[in-house]
PDB file of C-alpha atoms in Angstrom:
ATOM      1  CA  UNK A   2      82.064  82.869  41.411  1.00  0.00           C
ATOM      2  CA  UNK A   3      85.858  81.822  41.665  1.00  0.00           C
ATOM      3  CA  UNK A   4      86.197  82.255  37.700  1.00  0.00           C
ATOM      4  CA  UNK A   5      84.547  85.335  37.652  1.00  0.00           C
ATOM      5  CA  UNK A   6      86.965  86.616  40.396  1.00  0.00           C
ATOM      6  CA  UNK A   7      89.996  85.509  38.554  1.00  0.00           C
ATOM      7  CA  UNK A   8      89.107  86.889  35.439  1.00  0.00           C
ATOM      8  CA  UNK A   9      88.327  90.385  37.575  1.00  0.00           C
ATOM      9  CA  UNK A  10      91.868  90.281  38.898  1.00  0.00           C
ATOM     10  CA  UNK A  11      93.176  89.436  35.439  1.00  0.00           C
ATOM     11  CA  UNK A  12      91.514  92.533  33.873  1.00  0.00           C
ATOM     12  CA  UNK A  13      92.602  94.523  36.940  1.00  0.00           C
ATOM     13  CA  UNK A  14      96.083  93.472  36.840  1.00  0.00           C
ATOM     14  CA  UNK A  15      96.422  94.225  33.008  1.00  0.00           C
ATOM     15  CA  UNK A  16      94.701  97.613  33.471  1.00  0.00           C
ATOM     16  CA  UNK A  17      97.359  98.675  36.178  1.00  0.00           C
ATOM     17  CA  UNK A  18     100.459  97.501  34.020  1.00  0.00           C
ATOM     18  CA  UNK A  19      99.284  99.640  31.181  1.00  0.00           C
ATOM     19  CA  UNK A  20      98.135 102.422  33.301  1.00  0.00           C
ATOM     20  CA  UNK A  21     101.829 102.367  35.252  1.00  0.00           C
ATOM     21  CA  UNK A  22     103.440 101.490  32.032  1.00  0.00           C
ATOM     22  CA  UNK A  23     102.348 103.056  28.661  1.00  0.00           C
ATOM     23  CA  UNK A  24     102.868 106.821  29.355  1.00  0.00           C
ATOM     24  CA  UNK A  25     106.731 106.247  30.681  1.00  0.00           C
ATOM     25  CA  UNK A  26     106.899 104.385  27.073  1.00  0.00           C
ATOM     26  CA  UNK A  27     105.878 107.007  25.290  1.00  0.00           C
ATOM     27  CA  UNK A  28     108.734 109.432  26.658  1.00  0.00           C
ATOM     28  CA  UNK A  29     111.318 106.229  25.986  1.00  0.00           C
ATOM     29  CA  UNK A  30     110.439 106.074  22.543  1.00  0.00           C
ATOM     30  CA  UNK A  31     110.583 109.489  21.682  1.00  0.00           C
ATOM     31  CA  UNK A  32     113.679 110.322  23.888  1.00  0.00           C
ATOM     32  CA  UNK A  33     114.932 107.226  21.957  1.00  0.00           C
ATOM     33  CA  UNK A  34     114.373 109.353  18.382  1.00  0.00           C
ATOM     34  CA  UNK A  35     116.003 111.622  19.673  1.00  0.00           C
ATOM     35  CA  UNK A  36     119.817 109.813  19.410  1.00  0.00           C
ATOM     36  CA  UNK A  37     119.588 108.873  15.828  1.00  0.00           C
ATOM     37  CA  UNK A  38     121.048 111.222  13.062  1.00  0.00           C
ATOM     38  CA  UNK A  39     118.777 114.394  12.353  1.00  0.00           C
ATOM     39  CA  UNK A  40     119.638 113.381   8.541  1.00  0.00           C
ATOM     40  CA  UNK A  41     117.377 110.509   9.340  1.00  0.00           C
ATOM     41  CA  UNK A  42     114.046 110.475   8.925  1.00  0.00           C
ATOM     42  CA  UNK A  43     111.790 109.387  12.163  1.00  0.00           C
ATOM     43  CA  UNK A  44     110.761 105.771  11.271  1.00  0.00           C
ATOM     44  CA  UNK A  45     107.068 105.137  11.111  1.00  0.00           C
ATOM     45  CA  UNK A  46     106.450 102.312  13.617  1.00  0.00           C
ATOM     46  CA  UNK A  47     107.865 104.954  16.236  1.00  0.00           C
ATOM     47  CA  UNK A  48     104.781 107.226  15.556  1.00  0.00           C
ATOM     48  CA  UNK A  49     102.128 104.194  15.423  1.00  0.00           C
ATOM     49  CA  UNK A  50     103.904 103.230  18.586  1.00  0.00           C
ATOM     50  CA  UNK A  51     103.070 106.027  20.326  1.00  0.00           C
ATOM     51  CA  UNK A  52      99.637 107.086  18.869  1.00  0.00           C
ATOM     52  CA  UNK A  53      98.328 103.303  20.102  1.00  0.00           C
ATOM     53  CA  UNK A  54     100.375 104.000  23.753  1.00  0.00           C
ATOM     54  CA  UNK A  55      98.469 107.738  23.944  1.00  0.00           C
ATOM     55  CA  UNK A  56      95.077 106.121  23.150  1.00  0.00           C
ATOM     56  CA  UNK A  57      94.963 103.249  25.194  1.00  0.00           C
ATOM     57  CA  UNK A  58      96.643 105.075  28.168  1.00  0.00           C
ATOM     58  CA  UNK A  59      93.987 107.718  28.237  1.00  0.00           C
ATOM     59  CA  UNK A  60      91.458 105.279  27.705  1.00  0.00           C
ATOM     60  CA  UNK A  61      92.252 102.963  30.417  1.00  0.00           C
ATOM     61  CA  UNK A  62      92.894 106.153  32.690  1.00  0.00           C
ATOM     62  CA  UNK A  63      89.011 106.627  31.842  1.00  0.00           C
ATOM     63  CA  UNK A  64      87.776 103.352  32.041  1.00  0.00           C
ATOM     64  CA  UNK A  65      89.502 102.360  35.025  1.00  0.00           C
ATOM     65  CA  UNK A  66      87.675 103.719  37.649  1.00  0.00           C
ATOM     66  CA  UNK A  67      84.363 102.351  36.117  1.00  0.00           C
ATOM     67  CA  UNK A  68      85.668  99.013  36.323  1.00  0.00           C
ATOM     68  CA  UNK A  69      86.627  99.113  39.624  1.00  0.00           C
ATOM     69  CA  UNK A  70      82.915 100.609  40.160  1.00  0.00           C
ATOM     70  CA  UNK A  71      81.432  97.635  38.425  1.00  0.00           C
ATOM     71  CA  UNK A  72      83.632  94.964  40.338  1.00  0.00           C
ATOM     72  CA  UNK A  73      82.593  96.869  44.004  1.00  0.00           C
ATOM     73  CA  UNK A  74      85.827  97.350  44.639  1.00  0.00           C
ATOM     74  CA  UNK A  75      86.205 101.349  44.098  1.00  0.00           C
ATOM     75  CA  UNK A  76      87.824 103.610  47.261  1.00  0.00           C
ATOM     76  CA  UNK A  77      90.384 105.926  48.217  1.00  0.00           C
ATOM     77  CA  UNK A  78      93.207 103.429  47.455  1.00  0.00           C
ATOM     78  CA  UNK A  79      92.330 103.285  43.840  1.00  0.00           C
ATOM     79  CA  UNK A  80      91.612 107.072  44.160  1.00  0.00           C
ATOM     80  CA  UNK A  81      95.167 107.659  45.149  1.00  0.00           C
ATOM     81  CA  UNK A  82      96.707 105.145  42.821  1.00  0.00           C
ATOM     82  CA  UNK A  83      94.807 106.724  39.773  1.00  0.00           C
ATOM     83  CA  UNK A  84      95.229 110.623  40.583  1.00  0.00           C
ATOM     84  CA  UNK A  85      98.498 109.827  41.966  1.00  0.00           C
ATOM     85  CA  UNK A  86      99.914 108.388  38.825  1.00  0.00           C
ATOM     86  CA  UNK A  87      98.432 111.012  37.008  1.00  0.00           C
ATOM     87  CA  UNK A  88      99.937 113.853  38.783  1.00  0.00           C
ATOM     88  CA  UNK A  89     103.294 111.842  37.730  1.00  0.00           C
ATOM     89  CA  UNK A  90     102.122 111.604  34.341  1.00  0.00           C
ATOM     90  CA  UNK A  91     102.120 114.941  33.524  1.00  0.00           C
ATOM     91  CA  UNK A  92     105.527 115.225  33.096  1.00  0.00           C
ATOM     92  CA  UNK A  93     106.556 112.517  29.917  1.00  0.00           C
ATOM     93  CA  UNK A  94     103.321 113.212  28.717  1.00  0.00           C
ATOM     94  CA  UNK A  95     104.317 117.118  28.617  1.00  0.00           C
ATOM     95  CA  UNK A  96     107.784 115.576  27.346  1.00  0.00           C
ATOM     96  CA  UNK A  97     106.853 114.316  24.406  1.00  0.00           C
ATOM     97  CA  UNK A  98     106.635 118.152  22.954  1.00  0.00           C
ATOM     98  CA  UNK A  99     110.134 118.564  23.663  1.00  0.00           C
ATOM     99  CA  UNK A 100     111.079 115.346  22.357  1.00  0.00           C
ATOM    100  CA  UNK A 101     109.231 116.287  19.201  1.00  0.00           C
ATOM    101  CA  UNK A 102     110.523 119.118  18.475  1.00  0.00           C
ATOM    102  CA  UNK A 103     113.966 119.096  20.395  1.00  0.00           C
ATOM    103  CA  UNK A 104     116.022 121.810  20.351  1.00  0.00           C
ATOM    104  CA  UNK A 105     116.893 124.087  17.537  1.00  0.00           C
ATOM    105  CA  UNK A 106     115.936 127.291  16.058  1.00  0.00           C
ATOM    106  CA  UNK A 107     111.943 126.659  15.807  1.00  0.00           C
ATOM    107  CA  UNK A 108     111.601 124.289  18.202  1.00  0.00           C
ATOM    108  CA  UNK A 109     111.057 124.859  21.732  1.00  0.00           C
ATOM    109  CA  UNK A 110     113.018 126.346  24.472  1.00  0.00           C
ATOM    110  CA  UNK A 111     113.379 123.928  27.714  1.00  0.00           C
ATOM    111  CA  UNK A 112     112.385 127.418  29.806  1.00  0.00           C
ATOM    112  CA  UNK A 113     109.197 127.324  27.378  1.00  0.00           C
ATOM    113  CA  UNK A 114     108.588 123.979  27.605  1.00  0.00           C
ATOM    114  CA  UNK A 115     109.005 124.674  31.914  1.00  0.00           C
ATOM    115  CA  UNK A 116     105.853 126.826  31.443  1.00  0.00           C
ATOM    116  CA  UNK A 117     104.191 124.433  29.510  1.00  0.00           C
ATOM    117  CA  UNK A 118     104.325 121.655  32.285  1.00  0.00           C
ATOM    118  CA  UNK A 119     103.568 124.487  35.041  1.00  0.00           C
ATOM    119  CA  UNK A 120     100.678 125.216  33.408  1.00  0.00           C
ATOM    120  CA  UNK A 121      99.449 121.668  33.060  1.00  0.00           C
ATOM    121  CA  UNK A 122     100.189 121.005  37.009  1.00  0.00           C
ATOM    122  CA  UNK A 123      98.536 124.359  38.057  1.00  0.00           C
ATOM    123  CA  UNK A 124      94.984 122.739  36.417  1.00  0.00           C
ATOM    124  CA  UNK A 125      95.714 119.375  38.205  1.00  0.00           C
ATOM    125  CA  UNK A 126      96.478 120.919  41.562  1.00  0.00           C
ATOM    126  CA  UNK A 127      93.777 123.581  41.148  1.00  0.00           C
ATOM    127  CA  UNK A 128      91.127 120.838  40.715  1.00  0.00           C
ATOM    128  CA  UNK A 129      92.241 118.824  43.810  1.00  0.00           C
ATOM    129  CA  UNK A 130      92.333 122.058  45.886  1.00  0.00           C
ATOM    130  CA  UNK A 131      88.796 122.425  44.939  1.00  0.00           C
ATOM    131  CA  UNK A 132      87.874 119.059  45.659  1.00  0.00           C
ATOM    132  CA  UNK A 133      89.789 119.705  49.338  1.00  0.00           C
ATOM    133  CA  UNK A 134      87.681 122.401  49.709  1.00  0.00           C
ATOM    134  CA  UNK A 135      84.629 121.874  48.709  1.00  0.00           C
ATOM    135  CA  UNK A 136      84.267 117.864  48.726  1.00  0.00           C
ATOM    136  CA  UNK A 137      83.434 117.774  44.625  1.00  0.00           C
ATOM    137  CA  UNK A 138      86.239 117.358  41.863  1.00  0.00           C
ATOM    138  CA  UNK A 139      84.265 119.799  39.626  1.00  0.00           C
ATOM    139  CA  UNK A 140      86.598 122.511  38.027  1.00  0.00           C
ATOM    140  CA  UNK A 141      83.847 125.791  37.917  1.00  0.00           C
ATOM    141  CA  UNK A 142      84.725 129.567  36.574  1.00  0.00           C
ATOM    142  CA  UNK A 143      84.703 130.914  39.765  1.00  0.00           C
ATOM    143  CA  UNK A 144      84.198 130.690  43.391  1.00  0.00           C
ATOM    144  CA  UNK A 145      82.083 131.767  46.663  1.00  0.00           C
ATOM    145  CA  UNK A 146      84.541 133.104  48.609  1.00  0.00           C
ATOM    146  CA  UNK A 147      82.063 134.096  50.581  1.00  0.00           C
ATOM    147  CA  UNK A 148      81.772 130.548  52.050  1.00  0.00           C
ATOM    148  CA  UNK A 149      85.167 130.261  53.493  1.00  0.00           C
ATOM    149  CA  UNK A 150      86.000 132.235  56.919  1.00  0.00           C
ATOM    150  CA  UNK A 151      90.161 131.873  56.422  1.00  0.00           C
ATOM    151  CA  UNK A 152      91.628 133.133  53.449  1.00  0.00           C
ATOM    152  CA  UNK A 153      95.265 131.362  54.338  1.00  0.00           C
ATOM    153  CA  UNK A 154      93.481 127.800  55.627  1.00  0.00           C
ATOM    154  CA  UNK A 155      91.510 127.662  52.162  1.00  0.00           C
ATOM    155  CA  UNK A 156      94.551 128.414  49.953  1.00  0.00           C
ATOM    156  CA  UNK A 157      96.882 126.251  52.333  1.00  0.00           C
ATOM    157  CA  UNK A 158      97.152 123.358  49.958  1.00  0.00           C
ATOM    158  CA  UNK A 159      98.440 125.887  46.749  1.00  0.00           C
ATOM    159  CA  UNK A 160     101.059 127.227  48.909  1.00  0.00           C
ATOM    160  CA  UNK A 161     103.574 124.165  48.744  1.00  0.00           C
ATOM    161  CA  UNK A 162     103.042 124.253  44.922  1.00  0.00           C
ATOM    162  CA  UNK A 163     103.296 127.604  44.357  1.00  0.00           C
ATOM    163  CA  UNK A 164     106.490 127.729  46.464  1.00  0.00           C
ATOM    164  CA  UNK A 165     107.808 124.433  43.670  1.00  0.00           C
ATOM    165  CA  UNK A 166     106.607 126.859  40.395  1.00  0.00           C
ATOM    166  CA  UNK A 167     108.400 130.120  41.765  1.00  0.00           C
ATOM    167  CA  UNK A 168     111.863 127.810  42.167  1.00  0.00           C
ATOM    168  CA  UNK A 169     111.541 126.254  39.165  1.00  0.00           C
ATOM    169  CA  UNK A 170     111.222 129.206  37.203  1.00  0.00           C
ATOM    170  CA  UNK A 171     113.630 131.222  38.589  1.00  0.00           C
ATOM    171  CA  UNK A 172     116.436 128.320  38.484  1.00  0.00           C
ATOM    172  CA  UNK A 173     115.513 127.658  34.862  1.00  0.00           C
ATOM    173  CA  UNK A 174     115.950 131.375  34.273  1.00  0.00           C
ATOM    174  CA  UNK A 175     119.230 132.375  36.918  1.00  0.00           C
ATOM    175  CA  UNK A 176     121.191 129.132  36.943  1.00  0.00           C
ATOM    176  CA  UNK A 177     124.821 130.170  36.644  1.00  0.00           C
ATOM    177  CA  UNK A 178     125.467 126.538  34.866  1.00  0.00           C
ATOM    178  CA  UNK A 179     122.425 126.905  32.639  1.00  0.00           C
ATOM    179  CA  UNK A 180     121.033 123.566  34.188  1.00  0.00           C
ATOM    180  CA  UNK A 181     117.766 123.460  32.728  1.00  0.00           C
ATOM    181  CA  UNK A 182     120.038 123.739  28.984  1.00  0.00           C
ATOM    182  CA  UNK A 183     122.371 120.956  30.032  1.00  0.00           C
ATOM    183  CA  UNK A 184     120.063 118.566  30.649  1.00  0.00           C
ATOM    184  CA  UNK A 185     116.004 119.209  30.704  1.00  0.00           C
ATOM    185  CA  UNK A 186     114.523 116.287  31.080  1.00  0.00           C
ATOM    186  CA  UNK A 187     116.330 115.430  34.573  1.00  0.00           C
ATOM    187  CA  UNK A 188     115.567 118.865  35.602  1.00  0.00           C
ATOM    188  CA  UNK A 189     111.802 118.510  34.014  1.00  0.00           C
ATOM    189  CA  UNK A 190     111.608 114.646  35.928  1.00  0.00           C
ATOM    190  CA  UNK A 191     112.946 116.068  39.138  1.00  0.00           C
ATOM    191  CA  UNK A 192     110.644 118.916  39.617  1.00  0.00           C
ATOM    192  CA  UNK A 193     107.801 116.690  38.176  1.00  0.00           C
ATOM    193  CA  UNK A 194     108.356 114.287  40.967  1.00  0.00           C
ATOM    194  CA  UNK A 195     108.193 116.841  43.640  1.00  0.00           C
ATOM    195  CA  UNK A 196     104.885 118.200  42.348  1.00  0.00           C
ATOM    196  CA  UNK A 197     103.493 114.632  42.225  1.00  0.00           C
ATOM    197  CA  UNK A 198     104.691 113.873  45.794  1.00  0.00           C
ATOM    198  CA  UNK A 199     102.958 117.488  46.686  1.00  0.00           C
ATOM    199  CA  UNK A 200      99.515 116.482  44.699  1.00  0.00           C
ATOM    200  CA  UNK A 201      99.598 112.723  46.522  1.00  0.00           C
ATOM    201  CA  UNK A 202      99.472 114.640  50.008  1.00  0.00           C
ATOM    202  CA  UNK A 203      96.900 116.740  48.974  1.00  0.00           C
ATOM    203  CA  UNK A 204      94.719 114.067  47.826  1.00  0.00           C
ATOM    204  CA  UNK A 205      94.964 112.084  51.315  1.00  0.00           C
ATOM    205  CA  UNK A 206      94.421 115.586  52.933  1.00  0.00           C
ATOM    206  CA  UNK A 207      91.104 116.039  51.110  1.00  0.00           C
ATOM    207  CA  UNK A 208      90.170 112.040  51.078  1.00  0.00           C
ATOM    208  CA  UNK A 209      90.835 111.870  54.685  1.00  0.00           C
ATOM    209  CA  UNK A 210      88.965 115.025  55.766  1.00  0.00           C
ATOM    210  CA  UNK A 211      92.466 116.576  57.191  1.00  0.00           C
ATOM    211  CA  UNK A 212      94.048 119.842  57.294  1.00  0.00           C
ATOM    212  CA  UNK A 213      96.912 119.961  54.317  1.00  0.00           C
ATOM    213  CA  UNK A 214     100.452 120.628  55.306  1.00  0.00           C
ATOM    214  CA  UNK A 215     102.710 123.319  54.071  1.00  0.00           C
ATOM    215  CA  UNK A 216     105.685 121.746  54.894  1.00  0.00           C
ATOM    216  CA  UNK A 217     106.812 118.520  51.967  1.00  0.00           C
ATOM    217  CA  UNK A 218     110.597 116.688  52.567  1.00  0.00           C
ATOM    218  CA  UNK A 219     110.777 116.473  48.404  1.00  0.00           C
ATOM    219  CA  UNK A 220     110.175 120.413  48.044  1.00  0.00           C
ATOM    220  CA  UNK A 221     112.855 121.256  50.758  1.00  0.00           C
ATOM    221  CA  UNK A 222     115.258 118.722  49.322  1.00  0.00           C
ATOM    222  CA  UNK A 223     114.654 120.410  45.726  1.00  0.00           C
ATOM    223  CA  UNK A 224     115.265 124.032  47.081  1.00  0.00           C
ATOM    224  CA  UNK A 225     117.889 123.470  49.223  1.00  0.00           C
ATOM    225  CA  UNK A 226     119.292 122.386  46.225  1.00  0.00           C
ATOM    226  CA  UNK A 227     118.173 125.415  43.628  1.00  0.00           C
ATOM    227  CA  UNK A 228     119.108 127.840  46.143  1.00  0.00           C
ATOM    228  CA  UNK A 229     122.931 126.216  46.215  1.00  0.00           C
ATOM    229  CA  UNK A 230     123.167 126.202  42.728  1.00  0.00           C
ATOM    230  CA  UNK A 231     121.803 130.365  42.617  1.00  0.00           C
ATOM    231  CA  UNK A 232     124.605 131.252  44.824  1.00  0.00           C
ATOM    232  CA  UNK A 233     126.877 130.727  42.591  1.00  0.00           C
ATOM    233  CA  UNK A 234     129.351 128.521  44.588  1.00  0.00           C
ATOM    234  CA  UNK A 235     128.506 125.746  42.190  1.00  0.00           C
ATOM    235  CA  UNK A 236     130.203 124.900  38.831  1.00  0.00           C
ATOM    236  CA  UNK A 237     128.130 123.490  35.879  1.00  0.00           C
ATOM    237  CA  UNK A 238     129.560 120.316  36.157  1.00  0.00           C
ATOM    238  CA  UNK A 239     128.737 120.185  39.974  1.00  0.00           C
ATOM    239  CA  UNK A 240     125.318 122.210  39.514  1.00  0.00           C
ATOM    240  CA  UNK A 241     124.396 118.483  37.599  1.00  0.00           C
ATOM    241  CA  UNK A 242     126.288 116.567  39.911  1.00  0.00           C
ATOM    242  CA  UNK A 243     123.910 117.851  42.626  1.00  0.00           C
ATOM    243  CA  UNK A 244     120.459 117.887  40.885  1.00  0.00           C
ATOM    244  CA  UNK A 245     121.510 114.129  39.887  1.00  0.00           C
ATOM    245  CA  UNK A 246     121.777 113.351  43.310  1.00  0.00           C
ATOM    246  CA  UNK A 247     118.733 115.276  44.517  1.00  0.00           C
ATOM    247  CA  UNK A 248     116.878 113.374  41.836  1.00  0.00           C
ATOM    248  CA  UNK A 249     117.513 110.038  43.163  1.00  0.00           C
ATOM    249  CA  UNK A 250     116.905 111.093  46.877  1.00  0.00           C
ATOM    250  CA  UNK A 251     113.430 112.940  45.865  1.00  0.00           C
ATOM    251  CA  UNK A 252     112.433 109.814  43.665  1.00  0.00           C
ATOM    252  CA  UNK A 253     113.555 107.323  46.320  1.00  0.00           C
ATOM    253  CA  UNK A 254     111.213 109.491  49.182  1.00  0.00           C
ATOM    254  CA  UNK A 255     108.033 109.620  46.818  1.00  0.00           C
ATOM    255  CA  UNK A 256     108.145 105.649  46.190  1.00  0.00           C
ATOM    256  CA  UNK A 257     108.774 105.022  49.847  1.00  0.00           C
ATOM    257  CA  UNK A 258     105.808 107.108  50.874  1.00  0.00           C
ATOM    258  CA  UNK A 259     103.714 105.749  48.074  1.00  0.00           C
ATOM    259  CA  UNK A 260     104.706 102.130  48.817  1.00  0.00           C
ATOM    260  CA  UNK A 261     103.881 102.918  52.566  1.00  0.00           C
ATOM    261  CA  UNK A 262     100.688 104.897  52.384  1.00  0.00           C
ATOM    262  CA  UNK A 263      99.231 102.452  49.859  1.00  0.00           C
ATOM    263  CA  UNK A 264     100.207  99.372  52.438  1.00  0.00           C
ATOM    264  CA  UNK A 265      98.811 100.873  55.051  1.00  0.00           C
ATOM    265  CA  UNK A 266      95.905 101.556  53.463  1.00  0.00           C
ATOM    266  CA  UNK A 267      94.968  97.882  52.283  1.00  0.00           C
ATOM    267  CA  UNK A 268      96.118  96.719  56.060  1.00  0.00           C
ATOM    268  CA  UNK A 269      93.367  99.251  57.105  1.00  0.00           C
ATOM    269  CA  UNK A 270      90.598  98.520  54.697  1.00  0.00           C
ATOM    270  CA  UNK A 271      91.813  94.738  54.706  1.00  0.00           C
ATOM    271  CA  UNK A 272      92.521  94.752  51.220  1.00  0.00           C
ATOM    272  CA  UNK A 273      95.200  93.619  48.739  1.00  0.00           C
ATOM    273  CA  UNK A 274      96.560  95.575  45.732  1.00  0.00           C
ATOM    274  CA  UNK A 275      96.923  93.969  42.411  1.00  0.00           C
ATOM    275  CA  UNK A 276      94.750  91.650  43.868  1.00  0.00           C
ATOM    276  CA  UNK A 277      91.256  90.503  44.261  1.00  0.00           C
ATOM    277  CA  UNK A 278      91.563  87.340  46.189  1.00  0.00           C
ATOM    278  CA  UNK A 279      90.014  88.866  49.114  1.00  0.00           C
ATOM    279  CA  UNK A 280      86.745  89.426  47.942  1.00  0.00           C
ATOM    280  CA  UNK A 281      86.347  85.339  47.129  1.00  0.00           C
ATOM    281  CA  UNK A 282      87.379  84.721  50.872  1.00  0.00           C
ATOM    282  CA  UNK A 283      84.423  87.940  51.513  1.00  0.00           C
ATOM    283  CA  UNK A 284      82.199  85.638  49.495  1.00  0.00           C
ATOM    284  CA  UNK A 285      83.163  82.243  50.926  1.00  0.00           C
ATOM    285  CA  UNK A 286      81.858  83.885  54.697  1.00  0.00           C
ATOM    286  CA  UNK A 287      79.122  85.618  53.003  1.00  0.00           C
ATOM    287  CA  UNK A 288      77.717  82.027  52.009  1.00  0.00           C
ATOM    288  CA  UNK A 289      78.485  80.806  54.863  1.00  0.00           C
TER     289      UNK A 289
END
């Protein structure tokens, strides 16, 4: 029983590092491409690089839930940890087009590639506001309205994001410094991180059976922010200055309340993360 355990927590522990790690990897490499002379070609090992990195971090994102299944040790920590990440995810995976392509005549615009990642969040949130609404993660075509009695309570948990796209867009498209221009992947990462810190709340709303708040510390930080830079009291150079800042206060407030939530989670369920240990003391009083 101990060896089975062990090699349980081994799998585990190698299936989190890749989940956690691949995907950021893939943006690295790519972002690293991006540095070297355009008379250069792309060298091959990048490419098989990231093709292996985008196949076994879907794959584990699929498989790792069954595993946990199989093991008995599947719940709304690894619920959060997997959907969570995800909703973080979207944003080097999304990336990677820009990186591709870069920026030139027929590549893509960062404003473009803005509506790209919008439109990858807006099916991620729209699933989980399903889920918080009617208890099943199933996207359909439509919906019973019929079956909900308050228009505002059931579309509650879209205002927060809605609020995050509207900013975004019209900062991309009004920024006096052309922020989005000057550097896209900080302003891509920062609103990224706010929508993931959004999506992480509503997943604890709908796990937990609670009403979903409208009001989200990384959404007012980001728009206190936009709306500075729209007035037009901001240079470029301090338009960056400020969304560099914002970006390490929003990033250091979504790891605290990740860190946080998923401690007090274990302390509740009287589990450990990245660990099994606890189910070969379960087993030790079982036998006993």
């Amino acid at each position: 029983m101990r060896e089975d355990i062990i090699q349980c927590e081994e799998i585990v522990k190698e299936e989190e590092v890749l989940q956690c790690g691949l995907k950021p990897a893939i943006e690295v490499c790519f972002t690293s491409v991006l540095e070297l002379d355009r008379t250069r070609s792309i060298p091959n090992w990048v490419w098989l690089l990231c093709s292996i990195c985008t196949f076994l971090g879907h794959t584990l994102d699929g498989t790792d839930g069954k595993q946990a299944r199989r093991m008995g040790v599947s719940g709304p920590t690894g619920e959060l940890f997997d959907h969570g990440l995800d909703s973080w995810s979207t944003v080097p995976l999304t990336l990677t087009i820009f990186s591709i392509f870069g920026q030139g005549e027929f590549s893509l615009s960062p404003v473009r590639l803005l509506l790209v990642l919008i439109s990858v969040q807006a099916v991620f949130i729209v699933s989980h506001w399903e889920k918080y609404n009617t208890g099943i993660l199933f996207l359909p075509w439509n919906y019973d309205l019929s079956q909900y009695d308050n228009f505002y309570e059931m579309c509650l948990p879209l205002y927060p994001s809605l609020i995050l796209f509207s900013i975004s867009i019209l900062w991309a498209l009004y920024s006096p410094g052309k922020i989005i221009e000057r550097d896209p992947r900080l302003y891509l990462y920062t609103m990224g991180t706010v929508f993931s810190n959004i999506a992480c709340k509503l997943i604890i709303a709908q796990m937990c059976n609670t009403r979903a708040e409208l009001f989200n510390l990384c959404l007012a930080v980001y728009s206190i922010v936009a709306i500075t830079s729209l007035s037009g009291f901001l240079s470029a150079y301090q338009e960056l200055i400020f969304l560099r800042l914002a970006v390490a206060v929003i990033i250091s407030a979504h790891l605290h309340f990740g860190i946080c939530v998923v401690r007090q989670l274990c302390e509740h369920f009287k589990i450990s993360a990245f660990s099994l240990h606890y189910l070969q003391h379960s087993s030790k009083h079982y036998n006993e």
